Amino acid sequence: MKIGIISNLSKGARVEDLRGYNRVVSFFLHRALRDAGVDAELSRDRDLPAVPRVDALVVVSASGIHRLREEPLPAGAPPLFLMTDGPGRGIRQCHRPSPLCRVGLGVDPGYCYPEKRGDGPPVVLFNAWNKLVKDGEPDAAQDAAVEELRRLVSIGRIRVWSQNFQLGFEERLWRTPGPGVGYLPWVEICKAYRGADIFLDCTPKVLELGRVEAAAAGCLILHQPTRPTSGITSLEWAPDNIREQIDLSISMDRDPERISKRAQRAFRWPDVAARVVDFIKEVL
């Protein structure tokens, strides 16, 4: 069986080309399929409706999904599967009644691993909700988290690195001006994961790849109530308890090696690839 992966990556993509979660998923899913002996091919979404000669197509990129909604594939095209970016990632067949199969997420231990933390206050890596970064909408939960971070920085209890949002008191990780910063190169994000102590995520409801990768790099995860959370070492927060939860995360005895091993065992790209193949075989 040959599987085509529709993404915004070309055949010769390198790790250095990765920006954004969907590119990361496409790249490592492709690698894991090939390592398992499955003939897999990357194809760019901008080439649609032209598709490679394969037995099944898996669309990962958001732009590919949107394009296919506007311009479906012609008759005779390979069966089409969509990979969702909801909780834990799932796959389903497009245009036919099909169950959603949860395939999960993976981490690459060659990039997501703990490094020795330096002396001084713990580093909180802040991840804003992408929707707010893009649309500039207010959000009470995120505002509450930001104000508590501001207070703790002012008294020297923490340092804050911001992954994708301008706070005014952070050590910024991006280079472009303005509050909307786009995507950092993935290898740089992984470096930040390895250097941080706590990953504070303001994205509601879903278990994102960033949380999984940060946990694999040894970070304690602070997130709003969501499921699933198995495999990550985390604390839940809400606007009414953000002060207590951040204080707990700072003062508790964190073990980056233990946190990392737990996540690396739970989130493996070979397992994701196997679930994708099994589901496609079952449906076809």
Coordinates of C-alpha atoms in Angstrom, one line a residue:
M1 CA 0.0 0.0 0.0
K2 CA 1.2 3.5 -0.9
I3 CA 0.1 6.5 1.2
G4 CA 0.2 10.1 0.0
I5 CA 0.4 12.8 2.7
I6 CA -1.0 16.1 1.6
S7 CA 0.6 18.9 3.6
N8 CA 2.5 22.1 3.0
L9 CA 5.8 20.2 2.8
S10 CA 7.5 19.0 -0.4
K11 CA 9.2 15.7 -0.9
G12 CA 12.7 16.9 0.1
A13 CA 11.5 18.6 3.3
R14 CA 14.1 18.9 6.1
V15 CA 13.6 19.3 9.9
E16 CA 14.8 22.9 9.4
D17 CA 11.8 23.6 7.2
L18 CA 9.3 22.8 10.0
R19 CA 7.0 25.6 11.3
G20 CA 3.6 25.0 12.8
Y21 CA 2.2 21.8 14.2
N22 CA 0.7 20.5 10.9
R23 CA 4.1 20.5 9.2
V24 CA 5.6 18.7 12.2
V25 CA 2.9 16.0 12.1
S26 CA 3.3 15.6 8.3
F27 CA 7.1 15.3 8.5
F28 CA 7.3 12.8 11.4
L29 CA 4.3 10.7 10.2
H30 CA 5.9 10.4 6.8
R31 CA 9.2 9.4 8.4
A32 CA 7.5 6.8 10.7
L33 CA 5.6 5.3 7.9
R34 CA 8.8 4.9 5.8
D35 CA 10.7 3.5 8.8
A36 CA 7.9 0.9 9.1
G37 CA 8.3 -0.2 5.5
V38 CA 5.2 1.7 4.2
D39 CA 5.6 3.4 0.9
A40 CA 4.7 7.0 1.7
E41 CA 5.1 10.3 -0.2
L42 CA 4.8 13.9 0.8
S43 CA 2.8 16.1 -1.6
R44 CA 2.2 19.9 -1.3
D45 CA -1.4 21.1 -0.8
R46 CA -0.9 23.9 -3.3
D47 CA -0.7 21.3 -6.0
L48 CA -4.3 20.2 -5.5
P49 CA -6.4 18.9 -7.2
A50 CA -3.4 17.1 -8.8
V51 CA -2.4 14.2 -6.5
P52 CA 0.2 11.5 -6.6
R53 CA -0.5 7.9 -7.7
V54 CA -1.2 6.3 -4.4
D55 CA -3.7 3.9 -2.8
A56 CA -4.8 6.4 -0.1
L57 CA -4.4 10.1 0.6
V58 CA -4.1 11.6 4.1
V59 CA -4.7 15.3 4.3
V60 CA -3.0 17.0 7.2
S61 CA -2.7 20.7 6.4
A62 CA -5.5 23.0 7.1
S63 CA -5.1 24.7 3.8
G64 CA -5.4 21.3 2.0
I65 CA -8.6 20.6 3.9
H66 CA -10.1 24.0 3.0
R67 CA -9.1 23.6 -0.7
L68 CA -10.7 20.2 -1.0
R69 CA -13.9 21.5 0.4
E70 CA -14.0 24.1 -2.3
E71 CA -12.7 21.9 -5.1
P72 CA -13.2 18.1 -4.5
L73 CA -10.9 15.6 -6.1
P74 CA -12.0 14.3 -9.5
A75 CA -13.7 10.9 -10.0
G76 CA -11.2 8.1 -9.8
A77 CA -8.9 9.8 -7.3
P78 CA -7.6 7.7 -4.4
P79 CA -9.7 7.4 -1.2
L80 CA -9.3 10.5 0.8
F81 CA -8.7 10.7 4.6
L82 CA -8.7 13.8 6.8
M83 CA -6.5 14.1 9.9
T84 CA -8.2 16.3 12.4
D85 CA -6.3 18.5 14.9
G86 CA -8.8 18.1 17.7
P87 CA -8.0 16.4 21.0
G88 CA -5.2 13.9 20.4
R89 CA -5.5 13.9 16.6
G90 CA -7.8 11.6 14.7
I91 CA -8.4 10.3 11.2
R92 CA -11.6 9.7 9.2
Q93 CA -12.5 9.0 5.7
C94 CA -13.8 12.0 3.7
H95 CA -17.1 12.0 1.8
R96 CA -18.3 8.7 3.3
P97 CA -19.8 7.7 6.7
S98 CA -16.7 6.9 8.7
P99 CA -15.9 6.7 12.4
L100 CA -13.2 9.0 13.8
C101 CA -10.2 6.9 14.8
R102 CA -7.9 8.5 17.4
V103 CA -4.3 8.1 16.2
G104 CA -2.7 10.3 18.8
L105 CA 0.5 12.4 18.8
G106 CA 4.2 11.7 18.8
V107 CA 7.4 13.3 19.9
D108 CA 10.9 13.0 18.5
P109 CA 13.3 12.3 21.4
G110 CA 16.2 13.6 19.3
Y111 CA 14.8 17.1 19.8
C112 CA 12.4 16.8 22.7
Y113 CA 14.5 15.9 25.7
P114 CA 15.4 17.6 29.0
E115 CA 18.6 19.6 29.4
K116 CA 20.1 20.7 32.6
R117 CA 18.3 23.7 33.9
G118 CA 20.4 26.7 34.9
D119 CA 20.4 28.5 38.2
G120 CA 18.1 31.4 39.0
P121 CA 14.3 31.7 38.9
P122 CA 12.4 29.1 36.9
V123 CA 11.5 29.8 33.3
V124 CA 7.9 29.8 32.3
L125 CA 7.4 29.3 28.5
F126 CA 4.1 31.1 27.6
N127 CA 2.0 29.9 24.7
A128 CA -0.9 32.2 23.8
W129 CA -4.1 30.9 22.2
N130 CA -3.4 31.1 18.4
K131 CA -6.9 32.4 17.7
L132 CA -6.2 35.4 20.0
V133 CA -2.9 36.0 18.3
K134 CA -4.5 36.0 14.9
D135 CA -7.7 37.8 15.6
G136 CA -6.8 40.0 18.5
E137 CA -9.8 39.0 20.5
P138 CA -9.9 39.4 24.3
D139 CA -9.9 36.4 26.5
A140 CA -10.5 36.6 30.3
A141 CA -8.6 33.4 31.1
Q142 CA -5.5 34.4 29.1
D143 CA -5.6 37.9 30.5
A144 CA -5.7 36.5 34.1
A145 CA -2.6 34.3 33.3
V146 CA -0.7 37.2 31.8
E147 CA -1.4 39.5 34.8
E148 CA -0.1 36.9 37.2
L149 CA 3.0 36.3 35.1
R150 CA 3.6 40.1 35.1
R151 CA 3.3 40.2 38.9
L152 CA 5.7 37.3 39.4
V153 CA 8.3 38.7 37.0
S154 CA 8.2 42.1 38.8
I155 CA 9.2 40.5 42.1
G156 CA 11.8 38.2 40.5
R157 CA 10.1 34.9 41.1
I158 CA 10.1 33.8 37.5
R159 CA 11.4 34.5 34.1
V160 CA 9.0 34.4 31.1
W161 CA 9.7 33.4 27.6
S162 CA 6.9 34.1 25.1
Q163 CA 6.6 31.7 22.2
N164 CA 4.1 33.6 20.1
F165 CA 2.8 36.7 21.8
Q166 CA 4.1 40.1 22.9
L167 CA 3.5 40.7 26.6
G168 CA 5.7 43.7 27.3
F169 CA 7.7 42.0 30.1
E170 CA 8.8 38.8 28.5
E171 CA 12.0 37.6 26.9
R172 CA 10.8 37.3 23.4
L173 CA 11.8 34.3 21.3
W174 CA 10.8 35.6 17.9
R175 CA 12.4 38.2 15.6
T176 CA 9.5 39.9 13.8
P177 CA 8.1 43.1 15.1
G178 CA 4.6 43.5 16.5
P179 CA 2.3 41.3 18.7
G180 CA 1.4 38.8 15.9
V181 CA 4.5 36.8 15.3
G182 CA 3.7 33.8 13.1
Y183 CA 5.5 30.6 13.6
L184 CA 9.0 30.1 15.0
P185 CA 11.1 27.4 13.4
W186 CA 10.3 24.2 15.1
V187 CA 14.0 23.5 16.0
E188 CA 14.0 26.8 17.9
I189 CA 10.8 25.9 19.7
C190 CA 12.3 22.6 20.8
K191 CA 15.4 24.5 22.1
A192 CA 13.0 26.6 24.2
Y193 CA 11.2 23.6 25.5
R194 CA 14.5 22.1 26.7
G195 CA 15.5 25.3 28.5
A196 CA 12.1 26.0 30.2
D197 CA 10.8 24.6 33.5
I198 CA 7.1 25.2 33.1
F199 CA 4.9 25.4 29.9
L200 CA 1.9 27.6 30.4
D201 CA -0.6 27.0 27.6
C202 CA -3.6 29.3 27.2
T203 CA -5.2 27.2 24.4
P204 CA -8.5 25.8 25.7
K205 CA -10.0 22.4 25.4
V206 CA -7.5 20.5 23.2
L207 CA -4.3 18.6 23.9
E208 CA -1.9 20.3 21.5
L209 CA 1.4 18.9 20.1
G210 CA 3.2 21.7 21.9
R211 CA 2.1 20.5 25.3
V212 CA 3.3 16.9 24.4
E213 CA 6.6 18.1 23.1
A214 CA 7.2 20.4 26.1
A215 CA 6.5 17.5 28.5
A216 CA 8.9 15.3 26.6
A217 CA 11.5 18.0 27.1
G218 CA 10.9 17.9 30.9
C219 CA 8.5 20.8 31.4
L220 CA 5.6 20.7 33.9
I221 CA 2.5 21.6 31.9
L222 CA 0.0 24.2 33.1
H223 CA -3.2 24.0 31.0
Q224 CA -6.9 24.8 31.2
P225 CA -9.2 21.8 31.9
T226 CA -9.0 19.4 28.9
R227 CA -9.0 15.8 28.0
P228 CA -7.1 13.6 27.3
T229 CA -4.1 14.4 29.6
S230 CA -2.6 10.9 30.1
G231 CA 1.1 10.9 29.4
I232 CA 1.8 14.5 30.5
T233 CA 2.6 15.7 34.0
S234 CA 0.4 18.7 34.4
L235 CA -1.7 21.0 36.6
E236 CA -5.0 22.5 35.5
W237 CA -5.7 26.2 35.9
A238 CA -8.7 28.6 35.5
P239 CA -9.0 32.3 35.9
D240 CA -10.1 32.0 39.5
N241 CA -7.1 29.8 40.6
I242 CA -4.3 30.9 38.3
R243 CA -2.3 32.5 41.1
E244 CA -2.4 29.3 43.3
Q245 CA -1.6 27.0 40.4
I246 CA 1.4 29.0 39.1
D247 CA 2.7 29.3 42.7
L248 CA 2.3 25.5 43.1
S249 CA 4.1 24.9 39.9
I250 CA 7.0 27.1 40.9
S251 CA 7.4 25.7 44.4
M252 CA 6.8 22.0 43.8
D253 CA 9.6 19.5 43.3
R254 CA 9.8 19.0 39.5
D255 CA 11.7 16.1 38.1
P256 CA 12.4 16.8 34.4
E257 CA 13.8 13.4 33.7
R258 CA 10.7 11.6 35.1
I259 CA 8.4 14.0 33.3
S260 CA 10.2 13.5 30.0
K261 CA 10.3 9.7 30.2
R262 CA 6.6 9.5 30.9
A263 CA 5.8 11.6 27.8
Q264 CA 8.3 9.9 25.6
R265 CA 6.7 6.5 26.4
A266 CA 3.2 7.7 25.8
F267 CA 3.7 9.6 22.6
R268 CA 5.6 7.8 19.8
W269 CA 5.4 8.5 16.1
P270 CA 5.7 4.7 15.2
D271 CA 2.5 4.1 17.2
V272 CA 0.8 7.0 15.3
A273 CA 1.9 5.6 12.0
A274 CA 0.7 2.1 12.9
R275 CA -2.8 3.4 13.9
V276 CA -3.1 5.3 10.6
V277 CA -2.2 2.3 8.5
D278 CA -4.5 0.0 10.5
F279 CA -7.4 2.4 10.1
I280 CA -6.9 2.8 6.3
K281 CA -6.7 -0.9 5.8
E282 CA -9.8 -1.5 7.8
V283 CA -11.8 1.1 5.9
L284 CA -10.6 0.0 2.5

